[in-house]
Amino acid sequence: MNQMTYEETMDWIQQIGKSGIVLGLERMEELLNRLGRPERALNIIHVAGTNGKGSVCTFIAAILEAAGYKVGRYISPTLYDYRERIQMNGACIEPEALSEGMSRIREICESMAADGLEVPTVFEVETALSFWYFKKKSCDFVVLETGMGGRLDSTNVVEHPVLSVITSISMDHMAQLGNTLSAIAFEKAGILKPGTPAVLAPQKPEAMDVLLAQCREKNIPSAVMARNQMVVRERRLFVHQTFDYKQYRGLSIHLDGTYQVENACLAVEAIEALKLEIPMERAITQGLSGARWPGRFQCLSKEPLIFIDGAHNPDGAAALRETIETYFPERRKILVMGVFADKDYGAILKEMHSVSEMLISFTPQNVRGLDSGDLKIAAQRYFDQVIDGKTGENALKIAKKQAGFEDVIIIFGSLSTISTFCDILGIK
């Protein structure tokens, strides 16, 4: 095997990434067959949903790590470094391992092309690499986050996960997944496997009906996170949120978004469903307290007060709005928004207009980014004052000029913009 350098590896990844998203499992199955089916050696916790996937994966992994397990984690999108998408116990895949695994996979892709078969997409290649790496590292558990959907997602080649988890489902990626909540829920439910227990977040009735019907049809034991057994005790910005869930008292997380308490409780429900042989109470407490997940109502600056959140669909915006109203009911808020053109940005704007009279638009640095001028036009329906900031950097400059001492700047609309603003503010 001719092993690529790290630079050559990244060039190849960029090259194959031009094919975009192509749903389906045939290419992935063939790739894994030729790679030796590494995923079959792994204990996989498969997580799908619209909102909260990353946070729930973070909490589950942190609890298992606190219990002493070697935990692999596969996530997307990444914020700062490409290697973030494949981690073991919080450490990113090593550049050498990335090059070694990708060199092997590239040879397989070339052999598939030579045999007249479709070449795998970049997400399929990355997913295969994660399986290869986690097997190489002898991980005890792998927390596997789906990309888009579930039924036809590249991660759904996993035949026998140890647990399936479905987070909150809402309207997003409608062109690929369907125009109704029940249709989207059906796609997410595609990760549910007979014989594998499922843990579900509370859902809107039309989504929950689909999930429970799939569980009954496949004879899957299921548990739903119990909102009525969740009690929030204290919310202190920059300090913690403390809460009780079921028999667990005084749990604490250090992520500020009010929606994170439900995500943490769903993770606790997932840990219970694993029925591990060792006591998990201390690991649950330590894991939740130690979990960190950037870009989810993250404070970027205290003078002036600037927060950033990856809310990029209506339900995500609703969760952000609730968080803003909880922490800053009396303060003036200045919203800074950049969004992808294929998102339901009209519904996002409608959800957010109640917290502020001012919105500054910008164009994300992505081919899918909605032009800031088009966003301004859409926002004028909901906001009294809308400014076209053009770029993220200029939009932030305008926001800072507009902000008084007690005002709060909230940046939102896309996870992809988080690293942009961290660079602007010199945050690593």
Short mmCIF file of C-alpha atoms in Angstrom, two decimals:
data_model
loop_
_atom_site.label_atom_id
_atom_site.label_comp_id
_atom_site.label_asym_id
_atom_site.label_seq_id
_atom_site.Cartn_x
_atom_site.Cartn_y
_atom_site.Cartn_z
CA MET A 1 0.00 0.00 0.00
CA ASN A 2 1.30 3.44 -0.95
CA GLN A 3 0.57 5.56 2.09
CA MET A 4 -0.33 9.20 1.52
CA THR A 5 1.14 12.00 3.57
CA TYR A 6 -1.25 13.96 5.77
CA GLU A 7 -1.32 16.78 3.21
CA GLU A 8 -2.04 14.35 0.38
CA THR A 9 -4.77 12.77 2.49
CA MET A 10 -6.50 16.09 3.07
CA ASP A 11 -6.23 16.95 -0.64
CA TRP A 12 -7.87 13.63 -1.55
CA ILE A 13 -10.67 14.17 0.97
CA GLN A 14 -11.34 17.60 -0.52
CA GLN A 15 -11.35 16.10 -4.00
CA ILE A 16 -13.92 13.38 -3.25
CA GLY A 17 -15.99 15.84 -1.22
CA LYS A 18 -17.04 17.57 -4.44
CA SER A 19 -19.56 14.78 -5.14
CA GLY A 20 -21.79 16.03 -2.29
CA ILE A 21 -24.47 14.01 -0.49
CA VAL A 22 -25.79 10.86 -2.18
CA LEU A 23 -28.11 8.80 0.02
CA GLY A 24 -28.08 5.00 -0.17
CA LEU A 25 -26.17 2.08 1.36
CA GLU A 26 -24.88 0.08 -1.62
CA ARG A 27 -21.53 1.87 -1.93
CA MET A 28 -21.02 1.75 1.82
CA GLU A 29 -21.74 -1.98 2.03
CA GLU A 30 -19.25 -2.73 -0.74
CA LEU A 31 -16.60 -0.49 0.82
CA LEU A 32 -16.94 -2.18 4.21
CA ASN A 33 -16.93 -5.67 2.67
CA ARG A 34 -13.58 -4.90 1.08
CA LEU A 35 -12.34 -3.32 4.32
CA GLY A 36 -13.15 -6.44 6.35
CA ARG A 37 -16.35 -5.23 8.10
CA PRO A 38 -14.61 -3.55 11.07
CA GLU A 39 -17.94 -2.27 12.44
CA ARG A 40 -18.99 -5.82 13.32
CA ALA A 41 -16.32 -5.91 16.04
CA LEU A 42 -17.72 -2.81 17.78
CA ASN A 43 -20.36 -2.13 20.45
CA ILE A 44 -22.17 0.74 18.76
CA ILE A 45 -24.63 3.21 20.26
CA HIS A 46 -26.38 4.63 17.20
CA VAL A 47 -27.87 8.13 17.56
CA ALA A 48 -30.26 9.83 15.12
CA GLY A 49 -32.54 12.88 15.34
CA THR A 50 -32.85 16.47 14.13
CA ASN A 51 -31.70 18.51 17.11
CA GLY A 52 -29.53 17.55 20.07
CA LYS A 53 -27.66 14.62 18.49
CA GLY A 54 -24.23 16.08 19.17
CA SER A 55 -25.03 17.06 22.73
CA VAL A 56 -26.56 13.69 23.58
CA CYS A 57 -23.58 11.90 22.05
CA THR A 58 -21.28 14.13 24.11
CA PHE A 59 -23.07 13.31 27.36
CA ILE A 60 -23.24 9.55 26.67
CA ALA A 61 -19.56 9.39 25.76
CA ALA A 62 -18.54 11.48 28.79
CA ILE A 63 -20.44 9.18 31.17
CA LEU A 64 -18.93 6.03 29.67
CA GLU A 65 -15.45 7.56 29.78
CA ALA A 66 -15.98 8.47 33.45
CA ALA A 67 -16.82 4.82 34.07
CA GLY A 68 -13.42 3.82 32.66
CA TYR A 69 -14.39 2.66 29.17
CA LYS A 70 -12.52 3.39 25.95
CA VAL A 71 -15.10 5.30 23.93
CA GLY A 72 -14.97 6.14 20.24
CA ARG A 73 -17.08 8.98 18.97
CA TYR A 74 -18.04 9.86 15.41
CA ILE A 75 -19.57 13.31 14.90
CA SER A 76 -20.38 15.84 12.20
CA PRO A 77 -20.07 18.62 11.37
CA THR A 78 -16.78 19.62 12.98
CA LEU A 79 -16.06 23.14 14.16
CA TYR A 80 -12.31 23.75 14.20
CA ASP A 81 -10.32 20.75 12.95
CA TYR A 82 -11.22 18.06 10.43
CA ARG A 83 -9.93 15.37 12.80
CA GLU A 84 -12.58 16.23 15.41
CA ARG A 85 -15.07 13.98 13.65
CA ILE A 86 -13.27 10.83 14.85
CA GLN A 87 -12.32 10.83 18.54
CA MET A 88 -11.42 8.39 21.26
CA ASN A 89 -11.91 9.53 24.85
CA GLY A 90 -11.91 13.13 23.68
CA ALA A 91 -8.69 12.92 21.65
CA CYS A 92 -8.88 13.39 17.87
CA ILE A 93 -7.64 10.73 15.48
CA GLU A 94 -3.88 11.09 15.02
CA PRO A 95 -2.69 12.50 11.66
CA GLU A 96 -0.65 9.31 11.06
CA ALA A 97 -3.67 7.07 11.67
CA LEU A 98 -5.84 9.28 9.46
CA SER A 99 -3.35 8.96 6.61
CA GLU A 100 -2.90 5.22 7.12
CA GLY A 101 -6.62 4.48 7.17
CA MET A 102 -7.47 6.79 4.29
CA SER A 103 -4.66 5.37 2.15
CA ARG A 104 -6.14 1.91 2.55
CA ILE A 105 -9.65 3.17 1.83
CA ARG A 106 -8.45 5.10 -1.22
CA GLU A 107 -7.06 1.88 -2.70
CA ILE A 108 -10.42 0.21 -2.12
CA CYS A 109 -12.23 3.12 -3.79
CA GLU A 110 -9.92 2.85 -6.79
CA SER A 111 -10.54 -0.90 -7.01
CA MET A 112 -14.31 -0.28 -6.89
CA ALA A 113 -14.01 2.24 -9.72
CA ALA A 114 -11.90 -0.25 -11.71
CA ASP A 115 -14.68 -2.81 -11.25
CA GLY A 116 -17.21 -0.38 -12.69
CA LEU A 117 -18.84 0.41 -9.35
CA GLU A 118 -19.85 3.79 -7.93
CA VAL A 119 -17.15 5.43 -5.86
CA PRO A 120 -18.12 6.12 -2.23
CA THR A 121 -18.93 9.68 -1.13
CA VAL A 122 -16.74 11.57 1.32
CA PHE A 123 -19.15 10.92 4.21
CA GLU A 124 -19.10 7.19 3.43
CA VAL A 125 -15.31 7.20 3.36
CA GLU A 126 -15.16 9.05 6.67
CA THR A 127 -17.65 6.66 8.27
CA ALA A 128 -15.65 3.66 7.10
CA LEU A 129 -12.47 5.26 8.44
CA SER A 130 -14.09 5.71 11.85
CA PHE A 131 -15.01 2.00 12.02
CA TRP A 132 -11.47 1.03 10.98
CA TYR A 133 -9.93 3.35 13.58
CA PHE A 134 -12.20 2.36 16.46
CA LYS A 135 -11.50 -1.31 15.82
CA LYS A 136 -7.76 -0.57 15.64
CA LYS A 137 -8.02 1.18 19.03
CA SER A 138 -10.08 -1.67 20.57
CA CYS A 139 -12.81 0.69 21.75
CA ASP A 140 -15.25 -0.68 24.32
CA PHE A 141 -18.09 1.45 22.95
CA VAL A 142 -18.62 3.66 19.91
CA VAL A 143 -21.10 6.53 20.00
CA LEU A 144 -22.10 6.89 16.37
CA GLU A 145 -23.94 10.00 15.19
CA THR A 146 -25.89 9.79 11.95
CA GLY A 147 -25.38 12.39 9.28
CA MET A 148 -28.70 13.09 7.54
CA GLY A 149 -31.80 11.04 8.28
CA GLY A 150 -31.20 7.47 9.36
CA ARG A 151 -32.70 4.83 7.08
CA LEU A 152 -30.40 5.62 4.14
CA ASP A 153 -27.63 7.31 6.11
CA SER A 154 -24.13 5.89 5.61
CA THR A 155 -23.93 4.94 9.30
CA ASN A 156 -26.95 2.64 8.96
CA VAL A 157 -24.85 -0.28 7.74
CA VAL A 158 -24.54 -1.19 11.43
CA GLU A 159 -26.42 -4.46 11.74
CA HIS A 160 -26.48 -5.03 15.50
CA PRO A 161 -25.96 -1.88 17.58
CA VAL A 162 -26.13 -2.31 21.33
CA LEU A 163 -28.51 0.65 21.60
CA SER A 164 -30.44 3.02 19.33
CA VAL A 165 -31.16 6.58 20.48
CA ILE A 166 -33.44 9.07 18.74
CA THR A 167 -33.29 12.70 19.82
CA SER A 168 -35.80 15.46 19.10
CA ILE A 169 -37.25 15.31 15.56
CA SER A 170 -38.33 18.43 13.68
CA MET A 171 -38.61 19.85 10.19
CA ASP A 172 -35.20 19.95 8.50
CA HIS A 173 -33.62 18.54 5.31
CA MET A 174 -37.15 18.26 3.87
CA ALA A 175 -35.91 17.88 0.28
CA GLN A 176 -34.18 14.64 1.25
CA LEU A 177 -36.32 13.33 4.11
CA GLY A 178 -39.90 14.41 3.39
CA ASN A 179 -42.24 17.35 3.93
CA THR A 180 -44.09 16.08 7.01
CA LEU A 181 -42.95 15.33 10.53
CA SER A 182 -44.17 11.75 10.23
CA ALA A 183 -42.17 11.21 7.02
CA ILE A 184 -39.01 12.59 8.65
CA ALA A 185 -39.62 10.46 11.76
CA PHE A 186 -39.90 7.37 9.54
CA GLU A 187 -36.48 8.12 8.06
CA LYS A 188 -34.95 8.64 11.51
CA ALA A 189 -36.60 5.42 12.74
CA GLY A 190 -34.65 3.56 10.07
CA ILE A 191 -31.82 3.06 12.59
CA LEU A 192 -34.08 0.97 14.86
CA LYS A 193 -33.07 -2.69 14.68
CA PRO A 194 -34.91 -5.79 15.93
CA GLY A 195 -33.33 -7.03 19.16
CA THR A 196 -31.73 -3.67 19.96
CA PRO A 197 -33.34 -1.55 22.70
CA ALA A 198 -34.30 2.01 21.80
CA VAL A 199 -34.33 5.19 23.85
CA LEU A 200 -36.46 8.06 22.56
CA ALA A 201 -36.64 11.77 23.34
CA PRO A 202 -40.13 13.20 23.92
CA GLN A 203 -41.59 14.09 20.53
CA LYS A 204 -44.51 15.84 18.94
CA PRO A 205 -47.39 13.31 18.61
CA GLU A 206 -47.05 12.74 14.86
CA ALA A 207 -43.36 11.87 15.26
CA MET A 208 -43.82 9.78 18.40
CA ASP A 209 -46.61 7.76 16.79
CA VAL A 210 -44.26 6.72 13.97
CA LEU A 211 -41.39 5.83 16.32
CA LEU A 212 -43.54 3.74 18.66
CA ALA A 213 -45.20 2.00 15.71
CA GLN A 214 -41.78 1.03 14.36
CA CYS A 215 -40.74 -0.25 17.79
CA ARG A 216 -43.88 -2.41 18.00
CA GLU A 217 -43.48 -3.68 14.43
CA LYS A 218 -39.86 -4.70 15.06
CA ASN A 219 -40.52 -5.95 18.60
CA ILE A 220 -38.08 -3.44 20.06
CA PRO A 221 -38.09 -2.64 23.78
CA SER A 222 -38.26 1.15 24.08
CA ALA A 223 -37.97 3.80 26.78
CA VAL A 224 -38.97 7.45 26.50
CA MET A 225 -37.15 10.12 28.46
CA ALA A 226 -39.57 11.13 31.22
CA ARG A 227 -40.02 14.91 31.32
CA ASN A 228 -42.26 14.56 34.38
CA GLN A 229 -39.32 13.10 36.32
CA MET A 230 -36.97 15.96 35.41
CA VAL A 231 -36.71 18.79 37.93
CA VAL A 232 -34.47 21.80 37.25
CA ARG A 233 -33.04 23.09 40.55
CA GLU A 234 -30.84 25.98 39.49
CA ARG A 235 -29.61 27.76 36.38
CA ARG A 236 -26.55 29.97 36.84
CA LEU A 237 -25.09 31.39 33.66
CA PHE A 238 -21.36 30.57 33.23
CA VAL A 239 -21.54 28.28 36.28
CA HIS A 240 -23.91 25.33 35.89
CA GLN A 241 -27.41 23.97 35.58
CA THR A 242 -28.38 21.56 38.35
CA PHE A 243 -31.28 19.16 38.16
CA ASP A 244 -32.73 15.85 39.30
CA TYR A 245 -33.75 13.02 37.00
CA LYS A 246 -35.57 10.00 38.33
CA GLN A 247 -33.52 8.65 41.23
CA TYR A 248 -30.47 10.78 40.41
CA ARG A 249 -30.24 13.91 42.57
CA GLY A 250 -28.10 17.01 42.18
CA LEU A 251 -26.86 16.33 38.65
CA SER A 252 -24.93 19.22 37.14
CA ILE A 253 -23.94 20.25 33.61
CA HIS A 254 -21.77 23.14 32.48
CA LEU A 255 -23.50 23.81 29.15
CA ASP A 256 -25.72 26.88 29.41
CA GLY A 257 -28.51 26.24 26.89
CA THR A 258 -31.72 25.47 28.78
CA TYR A 259 -32.41 22.69 26.27
CA GLN A 260 -29.27 20.85 27.43
CA VAL A 261 -30.96 19.52 30.58
CA GLU A 262 -33.31 17.40 28.47
CA ASN A 263 -30.38 16.22 26.36
CA ALA A 264 -28.53 15.19 29.53
CA CYS A 265 -31.58 13.31 30.83
CA LEU A 266 -31.88 11.46 27.51
CA ALA A 267 -28.23 10.43 27.88
CA VAL A 268 -28.93 9.14 31.40
CA GLU A 269 -31.85 7.12 30.01
CA ALA A 270 -29.50 5.69 27.37
CA ILE A 271 -26.95 4.65 29.98
CA GLU A 272 -29.68 2.92 31.99
CA ALA A 273 -30.82 1.04 28.87
CA LEU A 274 -27.31 -0.38 28.37
CA LYS A 275 -27.73 -2.30 31.64
CA LEU A 276 -23.99 -2.27 32.34
CA GLU A 277 -22.62 -4.61 34.97
CA ILE A 278 -20.83 -1.89 36.93
CA PRO A 279 -22.60 0.76 39.08
CA MET A 280 -22.98 3.94 37.03
CA GLU A 281 -24.22 6.54 39.54
CA ARG A 282 -20.83 8.16 40.10
CA ALA A 283 -19.94 7.99 36.39
CA ILE A 284 -23.24 9.68 35.49
CA THR A 285 -22.53 12.52 37.92
CA GLN A 286 -18.89 12.94 36.89
CA GLY A 287 -19.51 12.48 33.17
CA LEU A 288 -22.31 15.02 32.92
CA SER A 289 -20.36 17.56 34.97
CA GLY A 290 -17.25 17.15 32.82
CA ALA A 291 -18.96 17.21 29.41
CA ARG A 292 -18.05 20.08 27.08
CA TRP A 293 -19.60 20.78 23.67
CA PRO A 294 -18.66 24.04 21.92
CA GLY A 295 -20.99 26.06 19.74
CA ARG A 296 -24.15 25.38 21.70
CA PHE A 297 -25.07 28.65 23.40
CA GLN A 298 -21.37 29.25 23.93
CA CYS A 299 -20.11 32.53 25.35
CA LEU A 300 -17.46 34.01 23.04
CA SER A 301 -16.97 37.29 24.92
CA LYS A 302 -18.07 38.92 28.16
CA GLU A 303 -17.24 42.52 27.19
CA PRO A 304 -19.43 42.90 25.24
CA LEU A 305 -21.49 39.82 26.04
CA ILE A 306 -21.52 37.65 22.89
CA PHE A 307 -23.06 34.19 22.55
CA ILE A 308 -23.11 31.85 19.58
CA ASP A 309 -25.51 28.98 18.95
CA GLY A 310 -25.79 26.51 16.09
CA ALA A 311 -29.58 26.83 15.80
CA HIS A 312 -30.32 26.24 12.10
CA ASN A 313 -33.94 25.06 11.98
CA PRO A 314 -37.22 26.23 13.55
CA ASP A 315 -37.10 23.91 16.58
CA GLY A 316 -33.47 24.80 17.22
CA ALA A 317 -34.44 28.47 17.06
CA ALA A 318 -37.29 27.86 19.51
CA ALA A 319 -34.86 26.26 21.96
CA LEU A 320 -32.46 29.20 21.55
CA ARG A 321 -35.29 31.70 22.05
CA GLU A 322 -36.30 29.97 25.29
CA THR A 323 -32.70 30.08 26.52
CA ILE A 324 -32.38 33.80 25.71
CA GLU A 325 -35.66 34.59 27.45
CA THR A 326 -34.59 32.58 30.51
CA TYR A 327 -31.21 34.25 30.99
CA PHE A 328 -31.81 37.76 29.61
CA PRO A 329 -35.47 38.67 30.04
CA GLU A 330 -34.78 42.40 30.57
CA ARG A 331 -31.67 43.02 28.49
CA ARG A 332 -31.70 44.35 24.94
CA LYS A 333 -30.65 41.68 22.44
CA ILE A 334 -28.95 42.19 19.06
CA LEU A 335 -29.27 39.21 16.72
CA VAL A 336 -26.62 38.33 14.13
CA MET A 337 -27.73 35.65 11.67
CA GLY A 338 -26.22 33.74 8.76
CA VAL A 339 -27.94 30.67 7.35
CA PHE A 340 -27.82 28.16 4.51
CA ALA A 341 -30.18 28.82 1.62
CA ASP A 342 -31.78 25.37 1.90
CA LYS A 343 -32.95 25.98 5.48
CA ASP A 344 -36.41 27.21 6.49
CA TYR A 345 -35.04 30.61 7.40
CA GLY A 346 -38.46 32.26 7.27
CA ALA A 347 -39.68 30.04 10.10
CA ILE A 348 -36.43 30.65 12.02
CA LEU A 349 -36.90 34.42 11.73
CA LYS A 350 -40.53 34.11 12.86
CA GLU A 351 -39.41 32.12 15.90
CA MET A 352 -36.71 34.62 16.90
CA HIS A 353 -38.40 37.97 16.30
CA SER A 354 -39.99 38.11 19.77
CA VAL A 355 -36.62 38.47 21.52
CA SER A 356 -35.29 41.46 19.59
CA GLU A 357 -36.17 44.37 17.32
CA MET A 358 -32.80 44.26 15.53
CA LEU A 359 -31.20 41.67 13.25
CA ILE A 360 -27.92 41.92 11.33
CA SER A 361 -27.54 39.49 8.42
CA PHE A 362 -24.37 38.00 6.94
CA THR A 363 -23.47 35.48 4.27
CA PRO A 364 -21.88 32.25 5.61
CA GLN A 365 -18.56 31.27 3.97
CA ASN A 366 -20.06 28.19 2.34
CA VAL A 367 -21.38 27.43 -1.13
CA ARG A 368 -24.78 26.74 0.50
CA GLY A 369 -24.80 30.10 2.28
CA LEU A 370 -27.83 32.36 1.80
CA ASP A 371 -26.91 35.82 0.49
CA SER A 372 -27.09 38.35 3.31
CA GLY A 373 -29.18 40.68 1.16
CA ASP A 374 -31.81 37.98 0.63
CA LEU A 375 -31.86 37.27 4.36
CA LYS A 376 -32.30 40.99 5.06
CA ILE A 377 -35.35 41.12 2.79
CA ALA A 378 -36.88 38.10 4.54
CA ALA A 379 -36.10 39.51 8.00
CA GLN A 380 -37.77 42.87 7.33
CA ARG A 381 -41.12 41.12 7.65
CA TYR A 382 -40.39 40.37 11.32
CA PHE A 383 -37.87 42.92 12.63
CA ASP A 384 -38.13 46.70 12.94
CA GLN A 385 -34.46 47.23 12.18
CA VAL A 386 -32.52 44.97 9.78
CA ILE A 387 -28.95 45.66 8.64
CA ASP A 388 -27.12 43.82 5.86
CA GLY A 389 -23.71 43.12 7.38
CA LYS A 390 -22.45 41.29 4.26
CA THR A 391 -19.70 39.26 5.98
CA GLY A 392 -19.58 37.72 9.43
CA GLU A 393 -16.72 39.97 10.46
CA ASN A 394 -18.50 43.14 9.36
CA ALA A 395 -21.80 42.02 10.91
CA LEU A 396 -20.07 41.56 14.24
CA LYS A 397 -18.44 45.01 13.98
CA ILE A 398 -21.85 46.56 13.41
CA ALA A 399 -23.34 44.62 16.33
CA LYS A 400 -20.57 45.80 18.66
CA LYS A 401 -21.15 49.43 17.63
CA GLN A 402 -24.86 49.03 18.28
CA ALA A 403 -24.44 47.29 21.64
CA GLY A 404 -24.63 49.22 24.90
CA PHE A 405 -22.95 48.08 28.12
CA GLU A 406 -25.88 45.87 29.20
CA ASP A 407 -26.77 44.53 25.74
CA VAL A 408 -26.29 40.97 24.52
CA ILE A 409 -25.19 39.92 21.01
CA ILE A 410 -26.52 36.53 19.85
CA ILE A 411 -25.00 34.92 16.73
CA PHE A 412 -26.90 31.98 15.23
CA GLY A 413 -28.10 30.23 12.08
CA SER A 414 -25.44 27.64 11.24
CA LEU A 415 -22.88 25.48 13.02
CA SER A 416 -20.49 26.10 10.15
CA THR A 417 -20.04 29.75 11.15
CA ILE A 418 -18.81 29.06 14.68
CA SER A 419 -15.15 28.64 13.74
CA THR A 420 -15.40 31.83 11.63
CA PHE A 421 -16.39 33.92 14.64
CA CYS A 422 -13.88 32.18 16.89
CA ASP A 423 -11.18 33.19 14.38
CA ILE A 424 -12.51 36.76 14.28
CA LEU A 425 -12.40 37.00 18.07
CA GLY A 426 -9.09 35.13 18.40
CA ILE A 427 -10.62 32.19 20.30
CA LYS A 428 -9.06 28.73 19.99
#
